[in-house]
Coordinates of C-alpha atoms in Angstrom, one line a residue:
X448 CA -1.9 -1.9 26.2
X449 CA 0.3 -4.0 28.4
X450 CA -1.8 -3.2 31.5
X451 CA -5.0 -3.5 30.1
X452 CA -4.3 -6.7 27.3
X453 CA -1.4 -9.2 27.7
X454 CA -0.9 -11.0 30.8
X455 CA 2.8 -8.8 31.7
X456 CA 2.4 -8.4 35.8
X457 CA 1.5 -4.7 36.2
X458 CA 4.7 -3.9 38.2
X459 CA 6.8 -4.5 35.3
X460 CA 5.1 -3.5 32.7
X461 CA 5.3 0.1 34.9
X462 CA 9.0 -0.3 35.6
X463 CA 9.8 -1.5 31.9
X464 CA 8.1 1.0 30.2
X465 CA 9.3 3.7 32.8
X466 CA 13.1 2.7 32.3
X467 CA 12.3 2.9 28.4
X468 CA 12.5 6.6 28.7
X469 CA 16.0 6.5 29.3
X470 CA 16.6 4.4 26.4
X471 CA 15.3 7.1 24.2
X472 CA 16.9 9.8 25.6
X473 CA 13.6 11.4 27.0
X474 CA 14.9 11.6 30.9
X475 CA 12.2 14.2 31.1
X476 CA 8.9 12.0 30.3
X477 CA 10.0 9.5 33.3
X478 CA 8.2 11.0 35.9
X479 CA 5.0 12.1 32.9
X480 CA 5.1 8.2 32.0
X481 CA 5.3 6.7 35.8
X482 CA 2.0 9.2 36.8
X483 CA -0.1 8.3 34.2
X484 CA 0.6 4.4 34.2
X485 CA -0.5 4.7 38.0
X486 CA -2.6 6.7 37.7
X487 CA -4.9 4.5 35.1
X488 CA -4.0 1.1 37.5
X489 CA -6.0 3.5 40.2
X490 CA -8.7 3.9 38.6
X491 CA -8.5 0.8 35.8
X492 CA -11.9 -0.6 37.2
X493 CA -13.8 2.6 36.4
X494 CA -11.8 3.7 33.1
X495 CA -12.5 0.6 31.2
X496 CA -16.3 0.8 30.9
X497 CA -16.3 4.0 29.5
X498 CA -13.5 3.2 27.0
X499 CA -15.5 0.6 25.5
X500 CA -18.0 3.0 24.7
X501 CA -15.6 5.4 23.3
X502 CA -15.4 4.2 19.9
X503 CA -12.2 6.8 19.6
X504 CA -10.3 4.5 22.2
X505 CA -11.9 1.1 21.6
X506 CA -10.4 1.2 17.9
X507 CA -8.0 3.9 18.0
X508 CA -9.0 5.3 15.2
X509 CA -10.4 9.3 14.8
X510 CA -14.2 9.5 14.9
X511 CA -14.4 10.8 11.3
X512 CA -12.1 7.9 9.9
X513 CA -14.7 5.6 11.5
X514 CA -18.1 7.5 10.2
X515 CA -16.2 7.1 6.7
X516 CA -15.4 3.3 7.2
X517 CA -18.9 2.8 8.5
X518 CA -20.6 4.6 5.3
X519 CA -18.5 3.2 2.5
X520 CA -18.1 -0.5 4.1
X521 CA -21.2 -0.8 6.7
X522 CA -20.5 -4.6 7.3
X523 CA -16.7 -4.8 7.3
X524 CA -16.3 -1.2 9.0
X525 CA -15.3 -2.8 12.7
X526 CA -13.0 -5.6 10.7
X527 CA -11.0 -3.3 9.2
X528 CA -10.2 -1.3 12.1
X529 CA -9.3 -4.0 14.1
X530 CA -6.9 -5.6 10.5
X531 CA -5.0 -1.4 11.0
X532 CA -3.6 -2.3 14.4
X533 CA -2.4 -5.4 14.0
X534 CA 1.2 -6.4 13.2
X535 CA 1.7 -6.4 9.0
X536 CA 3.3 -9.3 7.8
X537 CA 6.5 -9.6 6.2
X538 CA 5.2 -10.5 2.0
X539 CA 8.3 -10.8 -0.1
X540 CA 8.3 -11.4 -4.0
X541 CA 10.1 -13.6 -5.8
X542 CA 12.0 -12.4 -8.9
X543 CA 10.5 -14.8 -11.4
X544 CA 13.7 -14.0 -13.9
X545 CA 15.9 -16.1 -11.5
X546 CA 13.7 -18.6 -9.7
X547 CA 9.9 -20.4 -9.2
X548 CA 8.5 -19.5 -6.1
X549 CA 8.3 -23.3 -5.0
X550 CA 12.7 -23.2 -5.6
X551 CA 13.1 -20.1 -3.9
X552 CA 11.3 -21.6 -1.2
X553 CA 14.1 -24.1 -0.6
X554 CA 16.2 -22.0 0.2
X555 CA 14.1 -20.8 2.9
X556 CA 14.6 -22.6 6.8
X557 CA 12.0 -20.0 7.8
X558 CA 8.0 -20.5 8.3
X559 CA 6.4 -19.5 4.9
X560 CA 3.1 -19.2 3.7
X561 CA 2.2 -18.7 -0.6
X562 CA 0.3 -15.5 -1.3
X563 CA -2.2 -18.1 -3.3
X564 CA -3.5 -14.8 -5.2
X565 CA -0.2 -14.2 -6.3
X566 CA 2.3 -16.1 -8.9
X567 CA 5.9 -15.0 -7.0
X568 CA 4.4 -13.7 -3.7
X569 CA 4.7 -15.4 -0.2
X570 CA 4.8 -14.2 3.6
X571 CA 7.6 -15.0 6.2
X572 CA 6.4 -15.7 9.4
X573 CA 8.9 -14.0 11.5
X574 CA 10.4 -11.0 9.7
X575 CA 14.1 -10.4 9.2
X576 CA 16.5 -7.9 8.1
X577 CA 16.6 -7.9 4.2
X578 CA 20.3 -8.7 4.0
X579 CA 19.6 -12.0 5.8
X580 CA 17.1 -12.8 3.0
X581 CA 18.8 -15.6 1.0
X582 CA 20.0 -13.9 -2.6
X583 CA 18.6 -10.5 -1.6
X584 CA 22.1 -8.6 -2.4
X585 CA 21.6 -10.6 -5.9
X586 CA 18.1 -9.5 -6.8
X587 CA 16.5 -12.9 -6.2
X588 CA 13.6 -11.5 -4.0
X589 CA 12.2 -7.8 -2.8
X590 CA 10.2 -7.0 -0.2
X591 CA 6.7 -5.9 -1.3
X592 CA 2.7 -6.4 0.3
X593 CA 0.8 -9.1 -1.5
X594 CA -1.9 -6.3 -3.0
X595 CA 0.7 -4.6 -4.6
X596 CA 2.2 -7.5 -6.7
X597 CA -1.0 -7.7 -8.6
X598 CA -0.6 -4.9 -10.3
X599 CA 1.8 -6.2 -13.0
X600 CA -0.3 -9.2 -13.7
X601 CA -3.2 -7.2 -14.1
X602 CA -1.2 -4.7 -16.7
X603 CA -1.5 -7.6 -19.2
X604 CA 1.9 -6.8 -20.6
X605 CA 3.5 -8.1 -23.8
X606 CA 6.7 -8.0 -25.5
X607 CA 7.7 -4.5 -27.3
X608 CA 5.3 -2.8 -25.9
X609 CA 5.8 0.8 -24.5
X610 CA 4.9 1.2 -20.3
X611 CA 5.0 4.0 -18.1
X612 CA 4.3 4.2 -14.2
X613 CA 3.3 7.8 -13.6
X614 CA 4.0 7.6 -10.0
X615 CA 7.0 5.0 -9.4
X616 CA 8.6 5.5 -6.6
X617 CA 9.8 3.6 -4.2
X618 CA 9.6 1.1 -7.3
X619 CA 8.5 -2.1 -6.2
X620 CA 5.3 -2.0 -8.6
X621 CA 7.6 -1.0 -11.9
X622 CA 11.0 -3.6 -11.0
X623 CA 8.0 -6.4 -11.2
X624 CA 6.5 -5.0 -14.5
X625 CA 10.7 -5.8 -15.9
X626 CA 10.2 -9.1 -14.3
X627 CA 7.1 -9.7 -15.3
X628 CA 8.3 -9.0 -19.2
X629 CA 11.7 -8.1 -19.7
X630 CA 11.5 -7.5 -23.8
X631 CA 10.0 -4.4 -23.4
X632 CA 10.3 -1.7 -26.2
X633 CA 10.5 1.0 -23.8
X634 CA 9.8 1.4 -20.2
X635 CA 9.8 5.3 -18.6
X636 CA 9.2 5.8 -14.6
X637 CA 7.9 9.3 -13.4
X638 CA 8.6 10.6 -10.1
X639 CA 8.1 14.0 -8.8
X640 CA 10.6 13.8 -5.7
X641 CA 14.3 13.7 -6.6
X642 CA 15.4 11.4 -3.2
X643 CA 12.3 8.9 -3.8
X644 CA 13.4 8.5 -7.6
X645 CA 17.0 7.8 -6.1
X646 CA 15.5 5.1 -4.5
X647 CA 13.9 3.6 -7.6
X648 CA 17.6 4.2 -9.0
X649 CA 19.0 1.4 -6.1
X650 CA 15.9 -1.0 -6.9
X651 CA 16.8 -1.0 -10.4
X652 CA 20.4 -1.0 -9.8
X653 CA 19.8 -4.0 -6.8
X654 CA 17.7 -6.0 -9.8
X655 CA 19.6 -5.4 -12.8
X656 CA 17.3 -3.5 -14.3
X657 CA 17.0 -0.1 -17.0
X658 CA 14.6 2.2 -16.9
X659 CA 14.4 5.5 -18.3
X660 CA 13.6 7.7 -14.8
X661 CA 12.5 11.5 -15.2
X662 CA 12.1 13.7 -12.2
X663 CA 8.9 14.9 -13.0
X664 CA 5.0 16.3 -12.0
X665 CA 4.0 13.1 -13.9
X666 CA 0.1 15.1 -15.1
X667 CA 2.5 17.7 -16.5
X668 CA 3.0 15.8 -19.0
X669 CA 4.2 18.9 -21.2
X670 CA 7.3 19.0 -19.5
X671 CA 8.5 15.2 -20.0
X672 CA 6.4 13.4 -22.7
X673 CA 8.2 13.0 -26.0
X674 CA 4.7 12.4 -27.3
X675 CA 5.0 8.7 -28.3
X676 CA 2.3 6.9 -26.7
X677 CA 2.3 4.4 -24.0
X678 CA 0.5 0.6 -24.9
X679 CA 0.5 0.4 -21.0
X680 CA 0.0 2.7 -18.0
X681 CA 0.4 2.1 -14.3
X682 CA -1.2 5.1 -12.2
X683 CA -0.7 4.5 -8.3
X684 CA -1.8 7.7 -7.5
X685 CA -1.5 10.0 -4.4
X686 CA -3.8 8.9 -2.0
X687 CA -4.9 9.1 2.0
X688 CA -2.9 5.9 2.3
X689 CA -5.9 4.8 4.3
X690 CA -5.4 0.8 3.3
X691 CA -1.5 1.0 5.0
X692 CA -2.3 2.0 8.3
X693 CA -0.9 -1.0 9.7
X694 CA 2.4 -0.4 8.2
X695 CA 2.3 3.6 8.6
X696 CA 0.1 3.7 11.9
X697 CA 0.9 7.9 11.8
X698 CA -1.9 8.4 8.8
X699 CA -4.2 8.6 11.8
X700 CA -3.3 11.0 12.7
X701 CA -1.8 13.3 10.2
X702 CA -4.8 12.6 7.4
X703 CA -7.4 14.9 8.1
X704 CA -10.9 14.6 6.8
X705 CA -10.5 17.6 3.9
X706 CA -7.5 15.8 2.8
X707 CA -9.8 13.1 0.7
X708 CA -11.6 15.8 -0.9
X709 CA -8.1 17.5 -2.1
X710 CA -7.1 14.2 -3.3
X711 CA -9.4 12.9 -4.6
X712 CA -9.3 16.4 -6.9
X713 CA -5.3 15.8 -8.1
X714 CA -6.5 12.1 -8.7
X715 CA -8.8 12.8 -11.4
X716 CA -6.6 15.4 -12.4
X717 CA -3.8 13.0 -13.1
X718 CA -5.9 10.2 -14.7
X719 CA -6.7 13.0 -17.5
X720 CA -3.5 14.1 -17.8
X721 CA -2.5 10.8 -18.6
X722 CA -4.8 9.2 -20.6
X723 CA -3.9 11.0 -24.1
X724 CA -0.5 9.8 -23.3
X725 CA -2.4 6.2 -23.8
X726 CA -2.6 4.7 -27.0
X727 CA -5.4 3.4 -29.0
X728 CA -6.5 0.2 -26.9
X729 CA -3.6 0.6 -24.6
X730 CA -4.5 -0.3 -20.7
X731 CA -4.1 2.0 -18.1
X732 CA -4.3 0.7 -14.5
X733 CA -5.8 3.4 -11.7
X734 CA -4.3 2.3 -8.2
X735 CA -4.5 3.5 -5.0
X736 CA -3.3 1.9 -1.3
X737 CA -6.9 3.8 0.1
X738 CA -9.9 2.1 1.1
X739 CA -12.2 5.4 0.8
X740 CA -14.5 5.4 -2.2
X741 CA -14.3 9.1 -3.0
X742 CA -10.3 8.2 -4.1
X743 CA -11.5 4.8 -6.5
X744 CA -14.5 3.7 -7.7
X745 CA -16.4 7.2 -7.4
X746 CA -13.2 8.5 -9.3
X747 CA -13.7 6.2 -12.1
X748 CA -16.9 6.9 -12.1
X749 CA -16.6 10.5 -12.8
X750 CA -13.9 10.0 -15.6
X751 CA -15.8 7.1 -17.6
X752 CA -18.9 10.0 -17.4
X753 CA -16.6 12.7 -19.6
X754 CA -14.2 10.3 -21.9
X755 CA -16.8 8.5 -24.0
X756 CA -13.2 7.2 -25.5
X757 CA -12.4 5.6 -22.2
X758 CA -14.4 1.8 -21.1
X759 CA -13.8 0.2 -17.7
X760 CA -12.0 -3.4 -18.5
X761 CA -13.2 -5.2 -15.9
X762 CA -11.2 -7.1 -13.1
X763 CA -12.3 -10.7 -12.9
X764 CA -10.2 -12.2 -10.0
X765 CA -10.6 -14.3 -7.1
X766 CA -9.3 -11.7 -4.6
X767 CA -11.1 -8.5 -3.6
X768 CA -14.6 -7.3 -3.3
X769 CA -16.0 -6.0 -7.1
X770 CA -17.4 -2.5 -7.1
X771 CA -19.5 -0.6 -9.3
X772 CA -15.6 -0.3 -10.9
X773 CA -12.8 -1.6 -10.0
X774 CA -12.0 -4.0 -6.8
X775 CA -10.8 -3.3 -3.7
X776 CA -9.1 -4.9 -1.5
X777 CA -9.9 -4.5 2.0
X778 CA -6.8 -4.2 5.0
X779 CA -6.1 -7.9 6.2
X780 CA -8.1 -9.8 3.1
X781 CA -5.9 -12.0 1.7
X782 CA -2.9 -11.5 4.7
X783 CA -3.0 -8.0 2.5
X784 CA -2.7 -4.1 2.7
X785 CA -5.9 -2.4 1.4
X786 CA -5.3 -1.6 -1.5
X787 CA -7.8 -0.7 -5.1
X788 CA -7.5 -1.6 -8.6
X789 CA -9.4 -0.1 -11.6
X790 CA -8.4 -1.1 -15.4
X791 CA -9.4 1.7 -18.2
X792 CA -8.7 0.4 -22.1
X793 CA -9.1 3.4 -24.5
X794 CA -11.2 2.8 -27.7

């Protein structure tokens, strides 16, 4: 990258990334990292040409990831690539239970910009550790991506009402929800890995929040419901993770083009698990961080086609592109992660 895209002089970005090895403890890979670094200076001129037309190394993306991007979003396709290797910024949200956004913001010496789609949400310009965050220790602000803060607006949440998040770890989505209304009747989070619901444990605790947490599959629902229903649900569900790659660029390379299929299977699977735990006109909010139509809308889709019982509740928002259900967010849009929203009410 260096060599072919920033104006570093070649011999240092070859000695500099050479002397990296050593840094890393990878003695071994000096000599592997030196040849090929020469090696592509040698023959720069004629390499270059031929990457272009490799779409593979032009985006850095695998050719089936691109076919997808290019059938579900034909005019955004090349955008989105491009939003997955750049640099994510830093979003933070501001614990509306202590401070405004605007007072928050005076404590901060920092570049800032507002997540204008937001109510809490705004981006630091240049990250820094957490701990330096002013009141961070105190629960006065969490980290968490722009996209994902809408989800407790959109739940529509009132006072003495009963809410569950199916899926909740690491926890970001369900310490907002508290924020967002803290006289809830009852508030349960279910999460199926025993280390990730420890970390929903430290959120809570960090915030000063309660939540009843059960290590659980959450669409086994015979194993933890107590049978009272829920007025709201929040189901991020398991996904390809395909609207994060900038924050997890790895997905690349370990998602694999049956994966969707498989996923998109446990989706569905989930959503009709769930949905008797919904009361009558309860809300239940289908999320996903994926950008592939097979894992939203086309999900929906199939549900609303065998739950007569079920209506969409239609998103109307100034952020996001609408769908034949739901809205989705696409990587970069909005300074955000790509992310999809879909609202079911039950009749």
């Amino acid at each position: 990258y260096q060599l072919m895209d920033t104006r570093v002089p070649p011999h240092a970005a070859v000695a500099e990334t050479v002397q990296a090895t050593q840094g890393l403890k990878k003695p071994w890979a000096r000599g592997l990292v030196n040849a090929v670094l020469r090696e592509y200076q040698r023959k720069q001129a004629a390499l270059e040409p031929e990457l272009a037309q490799d779409l593979e190394a032009h985006y850095a993306h695998p050719s089936w990831w691109i076919s997808t991007l290019k059938k579900a979003w034909p005019t955004q396709w090349e955008s989105i690539l491009q939003a997955n290797n750049e640099r994510p910024p830093f979003a933070l949200r501001v614990n509306q239970r202590h401070f405004t956004r605007a007072a928050y913001l005076e404590k901060i010496t920092e570049p800032t910009t507002i997540i204008a789609e937001t109510t809490q949400g705004f981006i630091l310009e240049q990250p820094v550790q957490v701990e330096e965050l002013p009141g961070f220790a105190e629960g006065d602000i969490s980290v968490q991506d722009g996209a994902a803060q809408l989800a407790a607006e959109l739940l529509q949440l009132q006072p003495q009402q009963a809410v569950l998040d199916a899926c909740a770890a690491p926890g970001g989505k369900l310490t907002h929800l508290l924020e967002v209304e803290p006289k809830l009747a009852r508030c349960v989070a279910v999460e199926i890995d025993r280390e990730r619901l420890q970390a929903i444990k430290e959120n809570l605790t960090r915030l000063g929040l309660e939540v009843d947490c059960i290590c659980a599959d959450a669409a086994m629902t015979e194993e933890w419901w107590d049978g009272k229903s829920f007025d709201r649900i929040l189901l991020d569900a398991p996904c390809s993770a395909s609207g994060v790659v900038r924050r997890h660029p790895d997905i690349k390379l370990l998602r694999q083009p049956t994966d969707i299929k498989s996923l998109a299977k446990e989706q569905l699977s989930m959503l009709e698990a769930l949905w008797p735990t919904l009361a009558s006109d309860g809300l239940l909010l289908y999320a996903t961080c994926s950008i592939f139509p097979a894992e939203n809308s086309d999900i929906i889709k199939a549900f609303l086609a065998t739950h007569p019982d079920a209506i969409e509740d239609k998103i109307e928002a100034n952020w996001g592109i609408e769908c034949e259900f739901g809205r989705q967010i696409l990587p970069g849009m909005h300074q955000m992660d790509g992310f999809y929203y879909a609202r079911l009410k039950k009749q």
